[in-house]
Coordinates of C-alpha atoms in Angstrom, one line a residue:
Chain A
M7 CA 18.8 -58.9 -147.3
E8 CA 20.6 -62.2 -146.7
A9 CA 22.3 -60.6 -143.8
L10 CA 19.0 -60.8 -141.9
S11 CA 19.0 -63.9 -139.8
R12 CA 16.1 -66.2 -139.9
A13 CA 14.2 -66.8 -136.8
S14 CA 12.8 -70.2 -137.8
G15 CA 13.5 -73.0 -140.1
L16 CA 16.8 -74.5 -141.2
P17 CA 19.3 -72.2 -142.6
G18 CA 18.7 -71.9 -146.3
R19 CA 15.4 -73.6 -146.1
P20 CA 12.7 -71.0 -145.6
G21 CA 9.1 -72.3 -145.6
Q22 CA 9.5 -75.1 -143.0
D23 CA 6.9 -73.4 -140.8
A24 CA 4.5 -73.2 -143.7
V25 CA 5.0 -76.9 -144.6
A26 CA 4.2 -77.8 -141.0
A27 CA 1.2 -75.5 -140.9
K28 CA -0.4 -76.1 -144.3
G29 CA 1.2 -79.2 -145.7
W30 CA 3.7 -79.4 -148.5
L31 CA 1.3 -79.0 -151.3
A32 CA -0.3 -75.8 -150.0
A33 CA 3.1 -74.5 -149.1
H34 CA 4.2 -74.8 -152.7
K35 CA 0.9 -74.0 -154.4
W36 CA 1.9 -70.8 -156.2
L37 CA 5.4 -72.1 -157.0
L38 CA 3.8 -75.2 -158.6
L39 CA 1.2 -73.2 -160.5
R40 CA 4.0 -70.9 -161.7
R41 CA 6.0 -73.8 -163.0
V42 CA 2.9 -75.2 -164.7
S43 CA 2.4 -71.9 -166.3
Q44 CA 6.1 -71.5 -167.4
L45 CA 6.4 -75.1 -168.6
G46 CA 2.9 -75.1 -170.1
I47 CA 3.6 -72.1 -172.2
L48 CA 6.9 -73.5 -173.3
G49 CA 5.2 -76.8 -174.0
L50 CA 2.6 -75.2 -176.2
F51 CA 5.4 -73.8 -178.3
L52 CA 7.3 -77.1 -178.2
I53 CA 4.6 -79.5 -179.3
G54 CA 4.7 -77.9 -182.7
P55 CA 8.3 -78.8 -183.6
W56 CA 8.3 -82.0 -181.5
F57 CA 5.0 -83.6 -182.4
G58 CA 3.6 -81.5 -185.3
I59 CA 0.8 -80.1 -183.2
W60 CA 0.8 -76.5 -184.2
I61 CA -1.1 -74.5 -181.6
I62 CA 1.5 -71.7 -181.3
K63 CA 4.1 -71.0 -183.9
G64 CA 7.1 -68.7 -183.4
N65 CA 8.5 -67.8 -180.1
L66 CA 8.1 -65.2 -177.3
S67 CA 9.4 -62.4 -179.6
S68 CA 6.5 -62.9 -181.9
S69 CA 4.1 -65.7 -182.5
L70 CA 0.9 -66.9 -184.2
T71 CA -1.7 -68.8 -182.2
L72 CA -4.0 -71.2 -184.1
E73 CA -3.2 -69.3 -187.3
V74 CA -5.2 -66.3 -186.2
L75 CA -3.9 -64.6 -183.0
P76 CA -0.7 -62.6 -183.6
L77 CA 1.3 -61.8 -180.5
T78 CA 4.5 -59.7 -180.5
D79 CA 6.7 -58.7 -177.6
P80 CA 6.2 -54.9 -177.1
F81 CA 9.8 -54.7 -175.9
V82 CA 10.9 -56.1 -179.3
L83 CA 8.6 -53.7 -181.1
L84 CA 10.0 -50.7 -179.3
Q85 CA 13.5 -51.7 -180.3
M86 CA 12.3 -52.0 -183.9
L87 CA 10.9 -48.5 -183.7
A88 CA 14.1 -47.2 -182.0
A89 CA 16.1 -48.8 -184.8
G90 CA 14.1 -46.7 -187.3
F91 CA 11.8 -49.3 -188.8
A92 CA 8.1 -48.9 -189.1
P93 CA 6.6 -52.3 -188.6
A94 CA 3.7 -53.9 -190.4
A95 CA 0.3 -53.9 -188.8
T96 CA 0.5 -57.5 -187.6
A97 CA 3.4 -56.7 -185.3
L98 CA 1.7 -53.6 -184.0
L99 CA -1.5 -55.3 -183.3
G100 CA 0.3 -58.2 -181.6
A101 CA 2.4 -55.9 -179.4
L102 CA -0.8 -53.9 -178.4
I103 CA -2.5 -57.1 -177.3
V104 CA 0.5 -58.2 -175.2
A105 CA 1.0 -54.7 -173.8
A106 CA -2.7 -54.4 -172.9
F107 CA -2.5 -57.8 -171.1
Y108 CA 0.5 -56.9 -169.0
L109 CA -0.7 -53.4 -168.4
L110 CA -3.9 -54.8 -167.0
V111 CA -2.8 -58.0 -165.2
G112 CA 0.7 -57.1 -164.0
G113 CA 3.9 -56.1 -165.8
R114 CA 6.3 -58.4 -164.2
V115 CA 3.8 -61.2 -164.2
F116 CA 5.8 -61.9 -167.4
C117 CA 9.0 -62.4 -165.4
S118 CA 7.7 -64.9 -163.0
W119 CA 4.9 -66.7 -164.9
V120 CA 6.2 -66.8 -168.5
C121 CA 9.9 -66.0 -168.9
P122 CA 12.0 -69.1 -169.3
V123 CA 15.1 -67.5 -167.7
N124 CA 13.1 -67.3 -164.4
M125 CA 13.6 -71.0 -163.9
I126 CA 17.4 -70.6 -164.3
T127 CA 17.6 -67.7 -161.9
D128 CA 15.2 -69.3 -159.4
A129 CA 17.4 -72.4 -159.5
A130 CA 20.5 -70.2 -158.9
A131 CA 18.7 -68.5 -155.9
W132 CA 17.7 -71.8 -154.5
A133 CA 21.3 -73.2 -154.9
R134 CA 22.6 -70.0 -153.3
R135 CA 20.4 -70.5 -150.3
R136 CA 21.1 -74.2 -149.9
C137 CA 24.9 -73.6 -150.2
G138 CA 24.6 -70.7 -147.7
I139 CA 26.4 -68.3 -150.0
K140 CA 26.1 -64.8 -148.7
S141 CA 29.0 -63.2 -150.3
G142 CA 29.1 -61.5 -153.6
H143 CA 28.2 -58.1 -154.9
A144 CA 25.0 -57.2 -156.7
P145 CA 24.9 -54.2 -159.0
D146 CA 22.7 -51.3 -158.1
V147 CA 19.0 -52.1 -158.7
R148 CA 18.8 -49.1 -161.0
T149 CA 21.3 -50.6 -163.4
R150 CA 18.5 -52.2 -165.3
Y151 CA 17.0 -48.9 -166.2
W152 CA 20.3 -47.6 -167.5
L153 CA 20.5 -50.8 -169.5
L154 CA 17.0 -50.4 -170.8
L155 CA 17.9 -46.9 -171.9
G156 CA 21.1 -48.3 -173.4
V157 CA 19.1 -50.9 -175.3
F158 CA 17.1 -48.3 -177.1
I159 CA 20.1 -46.0 -177.7
A160 CA 22.0 -48.9 -179.1
A161 CA 19.1 -49.7 -181.4
A162 CA 19.0 -46.1 -182.6
V163 CA 22.7 -45.8 -183.1
T164 CA 23.2 -49.1 -184.9
G165 CA 19.8 -49.1 -186.7
A166 CA 19.4 -52.7 -185.6
Q167 CA 17.8 -54.6 -182.7
A168 CA 21.3 -54.8 -181.2
W169 CA 20.1 -56.1 -177.8
E170 CA 18.4 -59.1 -179.4
W171 CA 21.8 -60.4 -180.4
I172 CA 22.4 -61.4 -176.8
N173 CA 19.1 -60.9 -174.9
P174 CA 19.2 -64.0 -172.7
V175 CA 15.4 -64.2 -172.5
S176 CA 14.8 -64.5 -176.2
L177 CA 18.0 -66.5 -176.5
A178 CA 16.8 -69.1 -174.1
H179 CA 13.3 -69.4 -175.5
R180 CA 14.4 -69.3 -179.1
G181 CA 17.2 -71.7 -178.3
L182 CA 14.8 -74.3 -176.9
L183 CA 12.6 -74.1 -180.0
F184 CA 15.1 -73.6 -182.8
G185 CA 18.5 -74.8 -181.5
M186 CA 20.6 -73.5 -178.6
G187 CA 24.0 -73.4 -180.1
A188 CA 26.6 -71.5 -178.1
G189 CA 23.7 -69.9 -176.2
L190 CA 24.0 -72.7 -173.7
W191 CA 27.2 -71.1 -172.4
A192 CA 25.5 -67.7 -172.1
L193 CA 22.8 -69.2 -169.9
L194 CA 25.3 -71.2 -167.9
A195 CA 27.2 -67.9 -167.3
L196 CA 23.9 -66.3 -166.2
F197 CA 23.3 -69.1 -163.7
L198 CA 26.8 -68.8 -162.3
F199 CA 26.5 -65.1 -162.0
D200 CA 23.3 -65.3 -160.0
F201 CA 24.6 -68.3 -158.0
L202 CA 28.1 -67.1 -157.1
V203 CA 28.3 -63.3 -157.7
A204 CA 25.1 -61.5 -157.2
S205 CA 22.0 -62.7 -155.4
R206 CA 19.1 -62.3 -157.9
G207 CA 21.6 -60.4 -160.0
W208 CA 20.1 -60.9 -163.4
C209 CA 16.3 -60.6 -162.9
G210 CA 16.4 -58.2 -160.0
H211 CA 19.2 -55.9 -161.1
L212 CA 20.2 -56.1 -164.7
C213 CA 17.6 -57.5 -167.1
P214 CA 16.3 -54.5 -169.2
M215 CA 13.4 -56.6 -170.4
G216 CA 12.2 -57.0 -166.8
A217 CA 12.7 -53.3 -166.3
F218 CA 10.5 -52.7 -169.3
Y219 CA 7.7 -54.9 -168.1
R220 CA 8.1 -53.3 -164.6
L221 CA 7.4 -49.9 -166.2
L222 CA 4.5 -51.4 -168.0
G223 CA 3.0 -52.8 -164.8
Q224 CA 2.8 -49.6 -162.7
T225 CA -1.0 -49.7 -162.4
A226 CA -1.5 -53.5 -162.8
L227 CA -4.5 -55.1 -161.1
L228 CA -3.1 -58.3 -159.9
R229 CA -1.3 -57.7 -156.6
V230 CA 0.1 -59.5 -153.6
A231 CA -1.3 -58.2 -150.3
A232 CA -0.6 -58.8 -146.6
P233 CA -4.1 -58.6 -145.1
A234 CA -3.2 -60.8 -142.1
R235 CA -0.1 -58.8 -141.3
A236 CA -1.0 -58.7 -137.6
A237 CA -0.1 -62.4 -137.5
C238 CA 3.4 -61.8 -138.8
D239 CA 6.0 -63.4 -136.4
D240 CA 9.0 -61.8 -138.2
C241 CA 10.4 -65.2 -139.3
M242 CA 11.8 -63.5 -142.4
D243 CA 11.0 -66.4 -144.6
C244 CA 9.2 -64.2 -147.1
F245 CA 12.2 -61.9 -147.4
A246 CA 14.4 -64.9 -147.9
V247 CA 12.5 -66.2 -150.9
C248 CA 11.4 -62.9 -152.4
P249 CA 13.2 -62.0 -155.6
E250 CA 12.6 -58.3 -154.9
P251 CA 12.6 -58.2 -151.1
Q252 CA 12.4 -54.4 -150.9
V253 CA 8.8 -54.5 -152.0
I254 CA 7.4 -56.3 -148.9
R255 CA 8.1 -53.9 -146.1
P256 CA 5.7 -51.1 -147.0
A257 CA 2.7 -53.5 -147.0
L258 CA 3.8 -55.8 -144.3
K259 CA 5.2 -53.2 -141.8
K260 CA 3.1 -50.2 -142.8
A261 CA 6.3 -48.4 -143.9
G262 CA 5.0 -45.2 -145.5
Q263 CA 1.6 -46.6 -146.3
E264 CA -1.5 -47.9 -144.5
S265 CA -2.7 -50.2 -147.3
P266 CA -1.8 -53.9 -147.1
I267 CA -1.2 -54.0 -150.9
I268 CA 2.2 -54.4 -152.3
Y269 CA 2.1 -51.5 -154.8
S270 CA 5.7 -51.6 -156.1
A271 CA 5.8 -52.7 -159.7
D272 CA 9.1 -54.4 -158.9
C273 CA 7.0 -57.2 -157.4
T274 CA 6.8 -60.1 -159.9
T275 CA 3.6 -61.5 -158.4
C276 CA 5.3 -64.8 -158.1
G277 CA 3.3 -65.6 -154.9
R278 CA 6.2 -67.3 -153.2
C279 CA 5.7 -65.2 -150.1
V280 CA 2.2 -66.5 -149.9
D281 CA 3.6 -70.1 -150.1
V282 CA 6.3 -69.8 -147.4
C283 CA 4.3 -67.9 -144.8
G284 CA 3.3 -70.2 -142.0
K285 CA 0.9 -67.6 -140.6
Q286 CA -0.9 -67.1 -143.9
V287 CA -0.2 -63.4 -143.9
F288 CA -0.2 -62.9 -147.7
R289 CA -2.6 -63.5 -150.5
L290 CA -2.9 -62.8 -154.2
T291 CA -5.7 -60.3 -154.8
H292 CA -6.6 -57.2 -156.8
R293 CA -5.3 -53.7 -156.5
F294 CA -8.3 -52.3 -154.7
D295 CA -8.7 -55.0 -152.0
Q296 CA -8.0 -53.0 -148.9
R297 CA -9.1 -55.6 -146.4
S298 CA -6.7 -55.9 -143.6
S299 CA -6.7 -57.2 -140.0
S300 CA -4.7 -54.3 -138.8
Chain B
M30 CA 27.4 -52.6 -171.9
A31 CA 24.4 -52.0 -174.2
M32 CA 26.5 -49.6 -176.3
G33 CA 29.2 -52.2 -176.5
V34 CA 26.6 -54.6 -177.7
G35 CA 25.6 -52.0 -180.3
F36 CA 29.2 -51.7 -181.6
Y37 CA 29.6 -55.4 -181.7
A38 CA 26.3 -55.6 -183.6
N39 CA 27.6 -53.1 -186.0
Q40 CA 30.8 -55.1 -186.6
A41 CA 28.8 -58.3 -187.1
R42 CA 26.5 -56.6 -189.6
A43 CA 28.1 -57.9 -192.8
L44 CA 26.3 -61.1 -193.5
H45 CA 28.3 -64.2 -194.1
A46 CA 28.8 -64.6 -197.9
Q47 CA 27.2 -68.0 -198.0
A48 CA 24.3 -67.2 -195.8
L49 CA 21.2 -66.2 -197.8
R50 CA 18.1 -64.4 -196.6
P51 CA 14.6 -65.7 -197.3
P52 CA 12.8 -64.4 -200.4
G53 CA 11.5 -60.8 -200.0
A54 CA 14.0 -60.0 -197.2
L55 CA 14.6 -56.3 -196.9
A56 CA 18.2 -55.0 -197.5
E57 CA 20.4 -56.3 -194.7
E58 CA 20.6 -53.0 -192.8
Q59 CA 16.8 -52.7 -192.7
F60 CA 16.3 -56.3 -192.1
L61 CA 18.2 -56.2 -188.9
A62 CA 16.0 -53.4 -187.7
A63 CA 12.8 -55.2 -188.7
C64 CA 13.2 -58.9 -188.0
T65 CA 11.6 -60.0 -184.7
R66 CA 13.6 -63.3 -184.9
C67 CA 10.4 -65.2 -184.3
G68 CA 11.0 -68.0 -186.8
L69 CA 7.5 -68.0 -188.3
C70 CA 9.2 -68.0 -191.8
V71 CA 11.2 -71.0 -190.7
R72 CA 8.1 -72.9 -189.5
D73 CA 6.2 -72.1 -192.7
C74 CA 9.0 -73.3 -195.0
P75 CA 7.8 -76.6 -196.3
Y76 CA 11.4 -77.8 -197.3
D77 CA 13.2 -77.0 -194.1
T78 CA 15.4 -74.7 -196.0
L79 CA 15.3 -71.8 -193.5
K80 CA 17.1 -71.9 -190.2
L81 CA 17.2 -69.4 -187.3
A82 CA 20.8 -68.5 -186.6
R83 CA 22.0 -69.9 -183.3
P84 CA 24.6 -68.1 -181.2
G85 CA 27.9 -69.0 -182.7
D86 CA 26.6 -69.3 -186.3
P87 CA 28.1 -66.7 -188.7
V88 CA 24.8 -64.9 -189.0
P89 CA 23.2 -62.4 -186.5
T90 CA 21.7 -64.5 -183.8
G91 CA 18.1 -65.5 -184.2
T92 CA 17.7 -64.2 -187.8
P93 CA 16.5 -66.6 -190.6
Y94 CA 18.9 -67.7 -193.3
F95 CA 19.7 -70.6 -195.5
T96 CA 22.7 -72.3 -197.0
A97 CA 22.2 -73.1 -200.7
R98 CA 24.6 -76.0 -200.7
A99 CA 22.7 -77.6 -197.8
I100 CA 19.1 -77.0 -198.7
P101 CA 18.3 -74.4 -201.4
C102 CA 15.1 -72.4 -201.7
E103 CA 12.6 -74.3 -203.8
M104 CA 10.8 -71.1 -204.9
C105 CA 7.3 -72.0 -203.8
E106 CA 4.8 -70.1 -205.9
D107 CA 2.7 -69.1 -202.9
I108 CA 5.8 -68.0 -200.9
P109 CA 4.6 -69.3 -197.5
C110 CA 7.6 -68.0 -195.7
I111 CA 6.5 -64.4 -196.2
R112 CA 2.8 -64.9 -195.4
N113 CA 3.0 -64.8 -191.6
C114 CA 6.0 -62.5 -191.2
P115 CA 4.6 -60.1 -188.5
S116 CA 7.0 -57.1 -189.0
G117 CA 7.3 -56.9 -192.8
A118 CA 11.0 -57.8 -192.6
L119 CA 10.1 -60.2 -195.5
D120 CA 8.3 -57.8 -197.8
P121 CA 4.7 -58.8 -198.3
K122 CA 4.6 -57.0 -201.6
L123 CA 6.7 -59.8 -203.2
S124 CA 4.0 -61.7 -205.0
D125 CA 5.9 -63.4 -207.8
I126 CA 8.7 -65.6 -206.5
S127 CA 10.7 -65.0 -209.7
D128 CA 11.1 -61.4 -208.6
A129 CA 12.9 -62.6 -205.5
R130 CA 16.6 -61.6 -205.2
M131 CA 18.1 -63.7 -202.4
G132 CA 21.5 -63.6 -204.0
L133 CA 23.1 -64.0 -207.3
A134 CA 24.6 -67.2 -208.7
A135 CA 28.2 -66.8 -210.0
L136 CA 30.3 -69.4 -211.7
V137 CA 33.2 -68.6 -209.5
D138 CA 35.7 -71.3 -210.6
H139 CA 36.6 -71.6 -214.2
E140 CA 39.3 -74.1 -213.5
T141 CA 37.1 -76.9 -212.1
C142 CA 33.7 -76.3 -213.8
L143 CA 33.3 -79.4 -216.0
N144 CA 31.8 -77.3 -218.8
F145 CA 34.9 -75.0 -218.7
L146 CA 37.0 -78.2 -219.1
G147 CA 35.1 -78.8 -222.3
L148 CA 32.9 -81.5 -220.9
R149 CA 29.1 -81.5 -221.0
C150 CA 27.9 -81.4 -217.4
D151 CA 25.3 -78.7 -217.8
V152 CA 23.7 -79.7 -214.5
C153 CA 23.4 -76.2 -213.1
Y154 CA 21.8 -75.1 -216.3
R155 CA 19.4 -78.0 -216.3
V156 CA 18.2 -77.7 -212.7
C157 CA 17.8 -73.9 -212.9
P158 CA 14.1 -73.0 -212.3
A159 CA 14.6 -70.2 -214.8
I160 CA 16.4 -72.3 -217.3
D161 CA 17.6 -70.5 -220.4
K162 CA 16.9 -67.2 -218.7
A163 CA 18.9 -67.1 -215.5
I164 CA 21.5 -69.5 -216.8
T165 CA 22.2 -70.0 -220.5
L166 CA 24.9 -72.1 -222.1
D167 CA 27.0 -69.9 -224.3
S168 CA 29.0 -71.7 -227.0
I169 CA 32.6 -70.8 -227.7
H170 CA 35.3 -72.6 -229.6
N171 CA 37.4 -75.1 -227.6
T172 CA 40.9 -74.0 -228.5
R173 CA 42.5 -77.0 -226.7
S174 CA 40.9 -79.7 -228.8
D175 CA 40.3 -77.2 -231.6
R176 CA 37.4 -79.2 -232.8
H177 CA 34.8 -78.9 -230.2
A178 CA 32.6 -76.3 -228.7
M179 CA 32.6 -75.4 -225.0
L180 CA 29.2 -74.6 -223.6
L181 CA 29.7 -72.2 -220.8
P182 CA 27.0 -71.7 -218.1
T183 CA 26.4 -68.0 -217.9
V184 CA 24.3 -66.4 -215.2
H185 CA 22.1 -63.5 -216.1
S186 CA 21.4 -61.2 -213.1
E187 CA 18.2 -60.0 -214.7
H188 CA 16.5 -63.3 -214.1
C189 CA 18.5 -65.1 -211.3
T190 CA 16.6 -65.2 -208.0
G191 CA 19.5 -66.6 -206.0
C192 CA 17.5 -69.7 -205.0
G193 CA 20.7 -71.7 -204.9
I194 CA 19.4 -74.8 -206.7
C195 CA 22.4 -74.6 -209.1
E196 CA 24.9 -74.5 -206.3
K197 CA 23.2 -77.4 -204.6
A198 CA 23.2 -79.5 -207.8
C199 CA 26.8 -78.8 -208.9
V200 CA 28.4 -82.2 -209.2
L201 CA 31.8 -81.2 -207.9
P202 CA 32.8 -81.9 -204.3
E203 CA 33.0 -78.1 -203.9
A204 CA 30.6 -76.2 -206.0
A205 CA 32.0 -74.2 -208.9
I206 CA 28.9 -72.2 -209.1
K207 CA 27.9 -70.4 -205.9
V208 CA 25.2 -68.0 -204.8
L209 CA 26.6 -64.9 -203.3
P210 CA 25.3 -61.5 -202.2
P211 CA 24.9 -59.4 -205.4
A212 CA 27.5 -57.0 -204.1
L213 CA 30.1 -59.8 -204.0
A214 CA 29.0 -61.5 -207.2
Q215 CA 28.6 -58.6 -209.5
G216 CA 30.9 -56.2 -211.2
K217 CA 29.8 -52.8 -212.3
L218 CA 30.5 -50.9 -215.5
G219 CA 31.6 -47.3 -215.3
E220 CA 28.6 -44.9 -215.5
H221 CA 30.0 -43.5 -218.7
Y222 CA 30.3 -46.8 -220.4
R223 CA 28.3 -47.4 -223.6
K224 CA 28.3 -50.6 -225.6
G225 CA 28.8 -49.6 -229.2
W226 CA 26.9 -52.4 -230.6
E227 CA 23.9 -51.8 -228.5
E228 CA 23.9 -48.0 -229.1
R229 CA 24.2 -48.7 -232.8
K230 CA 21.2 -51.0 -232.7
K231 CA 19.2 -48.5 -230.7
H232 CA 20.2 -45.7 -233.1
G233 CA 19.6 -47.8 -236.2
G234 CA 23.1 -47.3 -237.5
S235 CA 26.5 -46.1 -236.5
L236 CA 26.4 -42.9 -234.3
I237 CA 29.6 -41.5 -235.9
G238 CA 28.7 -42.2 -239.5
E239 CA 30.7 -44.4 -241.9
Q240 CA 34.4 -44.6 -241.1
V241 CA 37.1 -43.8 -243.5
E242 CA 39.0 -47.0 -244.3
F243 CA 42.7 -46.5 -244.8
P244 CA 44.7 -49.2 -246.5
V245 CA 47.1 -51.2 -244.3
R246 CA 50.5 -51.6 -245.8
G247 CA 51.3 -55.3 -246.6
L248 CA 47.7 -56.3 -246.3
E249 CA 46.4 -54.7 -249.3
G250 CA 43.7 -56.7 -251.0
R251 CA 42.4 -58.2 -247.7
A252 CA 38.9 -57.5 -246.4
Y253 CA 39.1 -54.4 -244.2
G254 CA 40.1 -55.5 -240.6
D255 CA 41.4 -58.9 -241.6
T256 CA 44.9 -58.8 -240.1
R257 CA 45.6 -62.5 -239.8
V258 CA 49.1 -63.7 -240.5
G259 CA 50.6 -67.1 -241.4
D260 CA 49.0 -69.5 -243.8
V261 CA 46.4 -67.1 -244.9
P262 CA 46.8 -66.9 -248.6
M263 CA 48.5 -63.6 -249.2
P264 CA 47.5 -61.8 -252.2
P265 CA 50.0 -61.9 -254.9
P266 CA 52.4 -58.9 -255.3
A267 CA 50.6 -55.9 -256.4
D268 CA 52.0 -56.2 -259.9
E269 CA 50.5 -59.7 -260.4
L270 CA 47.1 -58.5 -259.3
P271 CA 44.3 -59.1 -259.8
S272 CA 43.3 -62.7 -260.4
E273 CA 41.3 -63.5 -257.2
G274 CA 40.2 -60.0 -256.2
P275 CA 39.9 -58.7 -252.6
G276 CA 38.0 -60.7 -250.0
G277 CA 39.3 -64.1 -251.3
A278 CA 41.0 -64.8 -247.9
S279 CA 37.9 -64.6 -245.7
G280 CA 36.7 -67.4 -243.5
L281 CA 38.0 -69.1 -240.4
N282 CA 40.8 -71.7 -240.7
S283 CA 41.5 -73.7 -237.6
R284 CA 44.4 -75.5 -239.3
W285 CA 43.1 -78.8 -238.1
R286 CA 43.8 -81.7 -240.4
P287 CA 42.2 -85.1 -239.9

């Protein structure tokens, strides 16, 4: 997608039109909200160990909120089952709550609004744009599903949650809360991979956890739509910032569908396309909102 | 890649010998299938004993462990570390902390243990939460000085929880008593082994009946089984018998003279 030239804005700086049209704040609204969400969730975990204010204990793999609400990552729970362990009721309940939320709201909402690795890979994508790096080779986007399969096979074969040894997502979150150790090098390697080797390589091509949440979000309600697609001036800014650029075309260009809704579960609902569009083509809405100017 | 990770995980399975799991932890194989690596046990430990393994630590990443020599388990009666475990990797059925088996203490170094040197350190014995049960002081004769007793700390696996308080308290720069996984710390008697003295007690007498006692040439007149040589007063030649009678040579003689 980087090969597509941009019709407007400075090279590597998509969103200039939007800043001019809407002002800086409105052109960064969803990005800022997303950072507030990511850092806020991290902060809720961190004020425990830092200041002794225990609202949430644990980490993203499993946690306890206000000593009553148990939450467990369904991806971890499935690995547990694959490894041949029948978990206690608390973990089951916690995983059901989390799975129900993402099933309803949007699977990959986890990726863009919660996951701590997103900030690393966003930074890598930003640096890549600013440095004008177009080279590199991204693995096939289906690799993540093979990896997801591999995660469960590895769990079944070893009888242990093998992926959790190195899962960068839990590694990053747990590291921030309980001590990073050598995990810092793994995250640095991840950044460099996304920065130098593969555009959106980790989140968009490899991460099996993202693949899992994507499968969970097939019918999710919260969607990005392109109701004002008639106003599109083909500046390509949305393609430049989108972590999964292949999802935009069907809705924006009516490629194979009439509806303005981005149905692909690959979409992380980050809302960055809404931000950078100077023509206000996109908006965040629900799945059944079929309003469209064309 | 994921399979590679799996094999790596398999290799890394054996837990480091000095890393102990929290009380109630399932057997290591099951534990690695069950633990969500959430750290709720770590947060609920009031003594900061438990840690989550960081990448690079000699313990599977993200799983809870403690090092006895750093901070041992204080054996809280309400076992708070288990209470919030979501998966059951720490078994909620453990209700009495003295039933925990985190490891097994072993007095691994007889060369440096002060009590083995004949001194009275006794620290491991005194700090043991199950004093006189998990660790006893067993008295034996000190053959070096020949006039003292040695009180040897002896661990009893039946009562030791593996809390590590003894290892933490050992006064040596490197502990002579260490808590190890039971498989490393324990020997095993052959299945066929029977301890005669125990069987005899159970049976209420010898299982093979009274034994025939043959005289031993040259030791005639001694109590049966007394084969000591040297200063032991030998019975006079047979033709000068009997003035003292058999059994006159019984009793220990350390040969120590003030």
